[in-house]
Short mmCIF file of C-alpha atoms in Angstrom, two decimals:
data_model
loop_
_atom_site.label_atom_id
_atom_site.label_comp_id
_atom_site.label_asym_id
_atom_site.label_seq_id
_atom_site.Cartn_x
_atom_site.Cartn_y
_atom_site.Cartn_z
CA MET Z 1 -66.14 46.70 37.74
CA THR Z 2 -65.91 47.16 33.84
CA SER Z 3 -66.87 50.94 33.22
CA LEU Z 4 -69.78 51.67 31.00
CA ASN Z 5 -69.98 54.49 28.32
CA VAL Z 6 -72.07 55.84 25.48
CA LEU Z 7 -71.59 55.89 21.80
CA ASP Z 8 -73.86 58.18 20.00
CA LEU Z 9 -74.61 58.61 16.29
CA ALA Z 10 -77.15 61.10 16.68
CA PRO Z 11 -79.69 59.20 14.67
CA ILE Z 12 -82.40 60.96 12.72
CA ALA Z 13 -85.58 59.09 13.25
CA ASP Z 14 -88.17 58.54 10.42
CA GLY Z 15 -90.13 61.64 10.33
CA SER Z 16 -87.82 63.72 12.26
CA ASN Z 17 -84.92 66.05 11.15
CA PRO Z 18 -81.31 66.83 12.14
CA ALA Z 19 -82.24 69.68 14.62
CA ALA Z 20 -84.39 67.34 16.64
CA ALA Z 21 -81.77 64.59 16.46
CA LEU Z 22 -79.24 67.14 17.78
CA ARG Z 23 -81.41 68.33 20.64
CA ASN Z 24 -82.00 64.59 21.52
CA THR Z 25 -78.11 63.98 21.71
CA LEU Z 26 -77.76 67.04 24.02
CA GLU Z 27 -80.52 65.72 26.34
CA LEU Z 28 -79.09 62.18 26.36
CA ALA Z 29 -75.75 63.33 27.19
CA ARG Z 30 -77.06 65.41 30.09
CA ARG Z 31 -78.94 62.38 31.25
CA ALA Z 32 -76.07 59.84 30.92
CA GLU Z 33 -74.01 62.26 33.02
CA ASP Z 34 -76.57 62.15 35.65
CA TRP Z 35 -77.05 58.25 35.31
CA GLY Z 36 -73.20 57.78 35.88
CA TYR Z 37 -71.90 56.90 32.52
CA GLY Z 38 -68.16 57.56 32.27
CA ARG Z 39 -67.81 58.76 28.52
CA TYR Z 40 -69.97 60.12 25.75
CA TRP Z 41 -68.60 59.65 22.45
CA VAL Z 42 -69.90 60.78 19.07
CA ALA Z 43 -69.36 59.21 15.80
CA GLU Z 44 -68.44 60.57 12.34
CA HIS Z 45 -70.77 59.77 9.47
CA HIS Z 46 -71.53 61.59 6.08
CA PHE Z 47 -74.28 61.22 3.54
CA ALA Z 48 -76.42 59.61 6.04
CA HIS Z 49 -79.52 59.99 8.26
CA VAL Z 50 -77.26 60.59 11.48
CA ALA Z 51 -76.66 63.99 12.49
CA SER Z 52 -73.17 63.51 13.83
CA ALA Z 53 -71.41 64.59 10.69
CA ALA Z 54 -69.07 67.07 12.42
CA PRO Z 55 -67.58 65.43 15.52
CA ALA Z 56 -65.71 68.39 17.15
CA VAL Z 57 -68.50 70.92 16.62
CA LEU Z 58 -70.86 68.53 18.40
CA ILE Z 59 -68.43 67.38 21.17
CA GLY Z 60 -68.21 71.25 21.98
CA GLU Z 61 -71.83 71.67 22.38
CA ILE Z 62 -72.02 68.42 24.63
CA LEU Z 63 -69.20 69.83 26.69
CA ALA Z 64 -70.92 73.07 27.23
CA ALA Z 65 -74.14 71.36 27.97
CA THR Z 66 -72.81 68.90 30.69
CA ASN Z 67 -70.38 69.39 33.69
CA ARG Z 68 -68.38 66.12 34.38
CA ILE Z 69 -68.70 63.53 31.84
CA ARG Z 70 -65.73 62.84 29.45
CA VAL Z 71 -66.55 63.78 25.76
CA GLY Z 72 -64.80 62.61 22.69
CA SER Z 73 -64.85 61.26 19.07
CA ALA Z 74 -65.69 57.63 18.04
CA ALA Z 75 -63.95 58.36 15.74
CA VAL Z 76 -62.66 61.45 13.63
CA LEU Z 77 -62.04 59.90 10.19
CA VAL Z 78 -58.57 61.25 9.61
CA GLY Z 79 -58.19 60.36 6.07
CA PHE Z 80 -60.78 63.16 5.25
CA THR Z 81 -58.81 65.96 6.97
CA THR Z 82 -55.35 66.62 8.22
CA ALA Z 83 -53.58 65.97 11.56
CA PRO Z 84 -53.07 69.64 12.26
CA THR Z 85 -56.83 70.25 11.70
CA VAL Z 86 -57.84 67.39 14.04
CA ALA Z 87 -55.10 68.38 16.69
CA ASP Z 88 -56.09 72.08 16.84
CA ALA Z 89 -59.97 71.42 16.94
CA PHE Z 90 -59.30 69.32 19.94
CA GLY Z 91 -56.71 71.53 21.39
CA VAL Z 92 -59.60 74.23 21.48
CA LEU Z 93 -61.90 71.88 23.17
CA ALA Z 94 -59.35 70.83 25.70
CA ALA Z 95 -58.52 74.54 26.47
CA LEU Z 96 -61.99 75.08 27.26
CA HIS Z 97 -62.69 72.02 28.99
CA PRO Z 98 -59.51 70.63 30.45
CA GLY Z 99 -59.52 67.03 31.58
CA ARG Z 100 -62.73 66.18 29.88
CA VAL Z 101 -61.75 65.59 26.14
CA ASP Z 102 -61.00 62.07 24.34
CA ILE Z 103 -59.48 62.30 20.93
CA GLY Z 104 -60.71 59.00 19.15
CA LEU Z 105 -59.13 58.42 15.65
CA GLY Z 106 -60.21 55.98 12.84
CA ARG Z 107 -58.74 54.84 9.68
CA THR Z 108 -61.74 54.88 7.43
CA GLY Z 109 -61.44 57.97 5.24
CA GLN Z 110 -58.14 56.69 3.58
CA ARG Z 111 -58.76 56.13 -0.09
CA LEU Z 112 -61.29 53.03 -0.19
CA ARG Z 113 -59.04 50.15 -1.48
CA THR Z 114 -60.27 47.16 -3.46
CA PRO Z 115 -61.49 44.23 -1.28
CA PRO Z 116 -59.80 40.68 -1.31
CA PRO Z 117 -61.46 38.32 -3.61
CA GLY Z 118 -64.70 37.07 -2.33
CA ALA Z 119 -65.04 39.94 0.24
CA PRO Z 120 -67.95 42.29 -0.11
CA GLY Z 121 -66.64 45.63 -1.77
CA PRO Z 122 -67.47 49.22 -0.66
CA ASN Z 123 -70.95 50.36 -1.64
CA PRO Z 124 -70.58 52.38 -5.00
CA ALA Z 125 -72.86 55.11 -3.97
CA ILE Z 126 -70.99 55.42 -0.37
CA VAL Z 127 -67.68 55.57 -2.64
CA ALA Z 128 -68.88 58.14 -4.63
CA GLY Z 129 -69.95 60.25 -1.69
CA TYR Z 130 -66.86 59.78 0.19
CA GLU Z 131 -64.77 60.97 -2.85
CA THR Z 132 -66.34 64.40 -2.53
CA LEU Z 133 -64.91 64.80 0.97
CA TYR Z 134 -61.30 64.86 -0.46
CA HIS Z 135 -59.82 67.81 -2.11
CA PRO Z 136 -59.34 67.17 -5.79
CA HIS Z 137 -56.34 65.10 -6.41
CA ALA Z 138 -55.51 64.75 -2.86
CA GLN Z 139 -53.87 61.64 -1.53
CA PRO Z 140 -54.00 61.43 2.41
CA PRO Z 141 -51.09 60.12 4.30
CA GLY Z 142 -51.09 56.66 5.61
CA PHE Z 143 -53.16 56.08 8.85
CA ALA Z 144 -49.98 55.59 11.11
CA GLU Z 145 -48.42 58.65 9.76
CA GLN Z 146 -51.26 60.75 10.75
CA VAL Z 147 -51.65 59.17 14.16
CA ASP Z 148 -47.88 60.19 14.75
CA ASP Z 149 -48.63 63.73 13.49
CA VAL Z 150 -51.40 64.16 15.93
CA LEU Z 151 -49.32 62.90 18.87
CA ALA Z 152 -46.32 65.04 17.66
CA LEU Z 153 -48.66 68.09 17.49
CA ILE Z 154 -50.45 67.73 20.94
CA GLY Z 155 -46.96 66.67 22.42
CA GLY Z 156 -45.10 69.80 21.03
CA THR Z 157 -42.65 67.70 18.91
CA PHE Z 158 -44.11 68.29 15.29
CA THR Z 159 -41.93 68.83 12.69
CA ALA Z 160 -42.31 69.91 9.00
CA ASP Z 161 -39.57 69.44 6.44
CA GLY Z 162 -37.43 68.68 9.08
CA ARG Z 163 -38.03 71.98 11.00
CA PRO Z 164 -39.70 72.34 14.41
CA LEU Z 165 -43.42 73.52 14.00
CA ARG Z 166 -45.23 74.32 17.15
CA SER Z 167 -49.08 74.85 17.77
CA PRO Z 168 -49.89 76.06 21.20
CA VAL Z 169 -53.47 75.42 20.58
CA ALA Z 170 -52.90 71.78 19.78
CA GLU Z 171 -50.55 71.38 22.78
CA ALA Z 172 -53.61 72.48 25.04
CA ALA Z 173 -54.80 68.74 24.30
CA HIS Z 174 -51.43 67.17 25.41
CA ASP Z 175 -53.08 65.27 28.33
CA ALA Z 176 -56.24 64.32 26.24
CA PRO Z 177 -56.12 60.27 25.74
CA VAL Z 178 -55.68 59.50 22.18
CA TRP Z 179 -57.90 56.38 21.14
CA LEU Z 180 -57.75 54.47 17.97
CA PHE Z 181 -60.66 52.41 16.69
CA GLY Z 182 -60.78 49.05 14.64
CA SER Z 183 -62.81 46.32 13.53
CA SER Z 184 -60.19 43.75 12.80
CA GLY Z 185 -56.52 42.46 13.45
CA GLY Z 186 -55.16 44.85 10.80
CA GLU Z 187 -53.34 48.08 10.85
CA SER Z 188 -55.57 50.19 13.50
CA ALA Z 189 -55.22 47.39 16.18
CA GLN Z 190 -51.33 47.01 15.17
CA VAL Z 191 -50.86 50.78 15.42
CA ALA Z 192 -52.71 51.25 18.68
CA GLY Z 193 -50.58 48.64 20.22
CA GLY Z 194 -47.23 49.65 18.72
CA ARG Z 195 -47.75 53.33 19.78
CA GLY Z 196 -48.90 52.42 23.39
CA LEU Z 197 -52.29 53.69 22.91
CA PRO Z 198 -55.87 52.62 24.15
CA PHE Z 199 -57.83 50.90 21.63
CA VAL Z 200 -61.58 50.35 20.78
CA ALA Z 201 -62.58 47.15 19.27
CA ASN Z 202 -65.85 47.60 17.25
CA TYR Z 203 -67.99 44.63 17.98
CA HIS Z 204 -71.03 46.59 17.03
CA VAL Z 205 -69.58 46.96 13.47
CA SER Z 206 -67.92 43.53 13.02
CA PRO Z 207 -68.54 40.89 15.70
CA ALA Z 208 -66.99 38.08 13.78
CA THR Z 209 -63.54 39.77 13.75
CA THR Z 210 -63.51 41.38 17.26
CA LEU Z 211 -61.38 38.72 19.13
CA ASP Z 212 -58.84 39.12 16.19
CA ALA Z 213 -58.66 42.87 16.69
CA VAL Z 214 -58.34 42.47 20.37
CA ARG Z 215 -55.53 39.84 20.08
CA ALA Z 216 -53.57 41.85 17.45
CA TYR Z 217 -53.79 44.82 19.71
CA ARG Z 218 -52.41 43.14 22.62
CA GLU Z 219 -49.78 41.45 20.81
CA ALA Z 220 -48.53 44.61 19.22
CA PHE Z 221 -48.80 46.57 22.37
CA ARG Z 222 -45.68 48.36 23.87
CA PRO Z 223 -45.81 50.58 26.74
CA SER Z 224 -45.38 54.38 26.05
CA ASP Z 225 -45.42 57.60 28.31
CA ARG Z 226 -49.10 57.59 27.64
CA LEU Z 227 -50.09 54.02 28.60
CA ALA Z 228 -48.10 51.37 30.51
CA ALA Z 229 -50.32 48.53 29.98
CA PRO Z 230 -53.00 47.58 27.04
CA ARG Z 231 -56.52 49.62 27.56
CA LEU Z 232 -59.28 47.95 25.89
CA VAL Z 233 -62.82 49.24 25.07
CA VAL Z 234 -65.23 47.00 23.20
CA SER Z 235 -68.33 48.55 21.63
CA ALA Z 236 -71.94 46.73 21.47
CA ASP Z 237 -75.38 47.68 20.25
CA VAL Z 238 -77.93 47.47 23.12
CA VAL Z 239 -81.53 48.16 23.40
CA VAL Z 240 -83.21 47.70 27.04
CA GLY Z 241 -86.79 47.63 27.91
CA ASP Z 242 -88.79 47.04 30.91
CA THR Z 243 -89.50 43.45 29.47
CA ASP Z 244 -87.92 41.44 26.81
CA ALA Z 245 -90.93 41.98 24.73
CA GLN Z 246 -90.86 45.67 24.85
CA ALA Z 247 -87.16 45.66 24.04
CA ARG Z 248 -87.50 43.41 21.05
CA GLU Z 249 -90.40 45.92 19.77
CA LEU Z 250 -88.09 48.83 20.18
CA ALA Z 251 -85.50 47.01 18.45
CA ALA Z 252 -87.63 46.14 15.46
CA GLY Z 253 -86.05 48.88 12.96
CA PHE Z 254 -82.52 47.67 13.43
CA PRO Z 255 -82.34 45.09 10.68
CA ALA Z 256 -83.46 47.52 8.15
CA TRP Z 257 -81.22 50.37 9.27
CA VAL Z 258 -78.15 48.07 9.46
CA HIS Z 259 -79.17 46.85 5.98
CA SER Z 260 -79.13 50.26 4.66
CA ILE Z 261 -75.67 51.08 6.17
CA ARG Z 262 -74.16 47.79 4.57
CA TYR Z 263 -75.90 47.77 1.37
CA GLY Z 264 -77.60 50.98 0.70
CA ALA Z 265 -76.54 54.31 0.18
CA GLY Z 266 -76.06 55.01 3.64
CA ALA Z 267 -77.92 54.89 6.96
CA ILE Z 268 -81.80 55.64 6.42
CA ALA Z 269 -83.95 57.54 8.60
CA TYR Z 270 -84.35 55.18 11.60
CA PRO Z 271 -87.64 53.27 11.07
CA ARG Z 272 -90.20 51.85 13.39
CA ASP Z 273 -89.79 48.30 11.92
CA SER Z 274 -88.30 46.16 9.31
CA ALA Z 275 -91.29 44.87 7.61
CA ALA Z 276 -89.87 45.79 4.20
CA LEU Z 277 -86.89 43.53 4.24
CA THR Z 278 -87.06 40.24 2.43
CA ASP Z 279 -85.74 37.19 4.33
CA ALA Z 280 -82.49 37.24 2.30
CA GLU Z 281 -81.75 40.89 3.27
CA ARG Z 282 -82.48 39.76 7.01
CA ALA Z 283 -80.13 36.86 6.54
CA ALA Z 284 -77.52 39.39 5.11
CA VAL Z 285 -77.43 41.33 8.40
CA ALA Z 286 -77.74 38.36 10.81
CA ASP Z 287 -74.48 38.93 12.15
CA ARG Z 288 -75.25 42.29 13.47
CA THR Z 289 -78.86 41.47 14.62
CA GLU Z 290 -78.06 38.42 16.36
CA THR Z 291 -75.20 40.10 18.45
CA GLN Z 292 -77.44 43.15 19.42
CA PHE Z 293 -77.98 42.82 23.11
CA VAL Z 294 -81.94 43.22 23.24
CA GLY Z 295 -83.93 42.47 26.42
CA GLU Z 296 -84.70 43.46 29.86
CA PRO Z 297 -81.96 45.15 31.94
CA GLY Z 298 -80.80 42.05 33.54
CA ARG Z 299 -80.37 40.18 30.25
CA VAL Z 300 -78.51 42.89 28.57
CA ALA Z 301 -76.21 43.54 31.50
CA ASP Z 302 -75.37 39.69 31.75
CA GLY Z 303 -74.61 39.78 28.01
CA LEU Z 304 -72.45 42.64 28.21
CA ARG Z 305 -70.39 41.38 31.32
CA ALA Z 306 -69.91 38.02 29.16
CA LEU Z 307 -68.71 40.09 26.34
CA ALA Z 308 -66.27 42.02 28.66
CA GLU Z 309 -64.89 38.62 30.10
CA ARG Z 310 -64.50 37.13 26.85
CA THR Z 311 -62.44 40.07 25.48
CA GLY Z 312 -60.82 41.27 28.75
CA ALA Z 313 -62.23 44.79 27.98
CA ASP Z 314 -61.57 47.44 30.68
CA GLU Z 315 -64.56 49.39 29.39
CA ILE Z 316 -67.68 48.67 27.42
CA VAL Z 317 -69.30 51.48 25.22
CA ILE Z 318 -72.86 50.88 24.09
CA THR Z 319 -74.75 52.43 21.35
CA SER Z 320 -78.51 52.35 21.58
CA VAL Z 321 -80.89 53.33 18.80
CA THR Z 322 -84.92 53.44 19.01
CA HIS Z 323 -87.06 55.34 16.84
CA ASP Z 324 -88.80 56.80 19.80
CA HIS Z 325 -86.33 59.22 21.74
CA ALA Z 326 -88.02 58.71 25.21
CA ALA Z 327 -87.59 54.87 24.97
CA ARG Z 328 -83.97 55.50 23.93
CA LEU Z 329 -83.53 57.56 27.19
CA ARG Z 330 -85.23 54.93 29.02
CA SER Z 331 -82.90 52.19 27.64
CA HIS Z 332 -79.83 53.97 28.73
CA GLU Z 333 -81.38 54.59 32.29
CA LEU Z 334 -82.50 51.03 32.77
CA LEU Z 335 -78.99 49.73 31.85
CA ALA Z 336 -77.25 52.21 34.16
CA LYS Z 337 -79.44 51.17 37.35
CA GLU Z 338 -78.69 47.52 36.46
CA TRP Z 339 -74.93 48.10 36.07
CA GLY Z 340 -74.83 49.89 39.29
CA LEU Z 341 -74.18 53.35 38.13
CA LEU Z 342 -77.25 54.78 39.81
#
């Protein structure tokens, strides 16, 4: 059976605050462990109404609040930091919680590039915010180079200027899986395959390009000492209710939230509904709203199984956001029961 995992952005609901969002994340992580989910991952976002801005810090809190579930990043944006910083942070986590840490790396954070003609460009407000995350005049290394450096640091083979340089702290994470995340058949999928690493295809970010990402990963895959065969996770947006009607009501704020991420200055506080959107604005995010799995448990589980079958996913990771925290907990519980985790 395809494994089922949780991806959490620690969303801040309209009228709430970061402290409440983070407490909600810790509660959801504890409950997800009780309900049988295999992994609990947190994303990295900045200048947005989500509280997961510092993944390693939040992962440490989640590990301390739970006992068995694997916890990791989905993903650390390596362009905003350095490979030694990432490796040392996860080495600390792995030393304190051996066998429970996943290292997820994402390419976003390298300098934003000019898009191809006709493609939507990066939002200027987001670009301006992201620029403040770099040291002045810094040019981050390429993604593949940073991935290689993280692997070398945790594997004890890192060199600087041709000289061996060891980090005992980073090497505490030598057994931690290193996952790469990608939304297309581009660099992330190819690096994951070429390095023999597990890969996460971000269906919840870019549904139209997921199959391209999966194909590129599998075609590029070469066995490594970390992985003998491809290991694929596919992400999905999910809202589960006791009935289809209830689930649709709980998902009512999703179009406005996605629109704010794609066309605004970053994720707004999660709203109760999307009444303020025009028809044109709804159409602009239809690819996301129409591929969100919304409904009673059986309907959603069937949809996720179909997604797993179509992509050949070994695991599914769900992200479920509602305005009401209790409803969000209930969404995860209902799906866990339907999936056979409980």
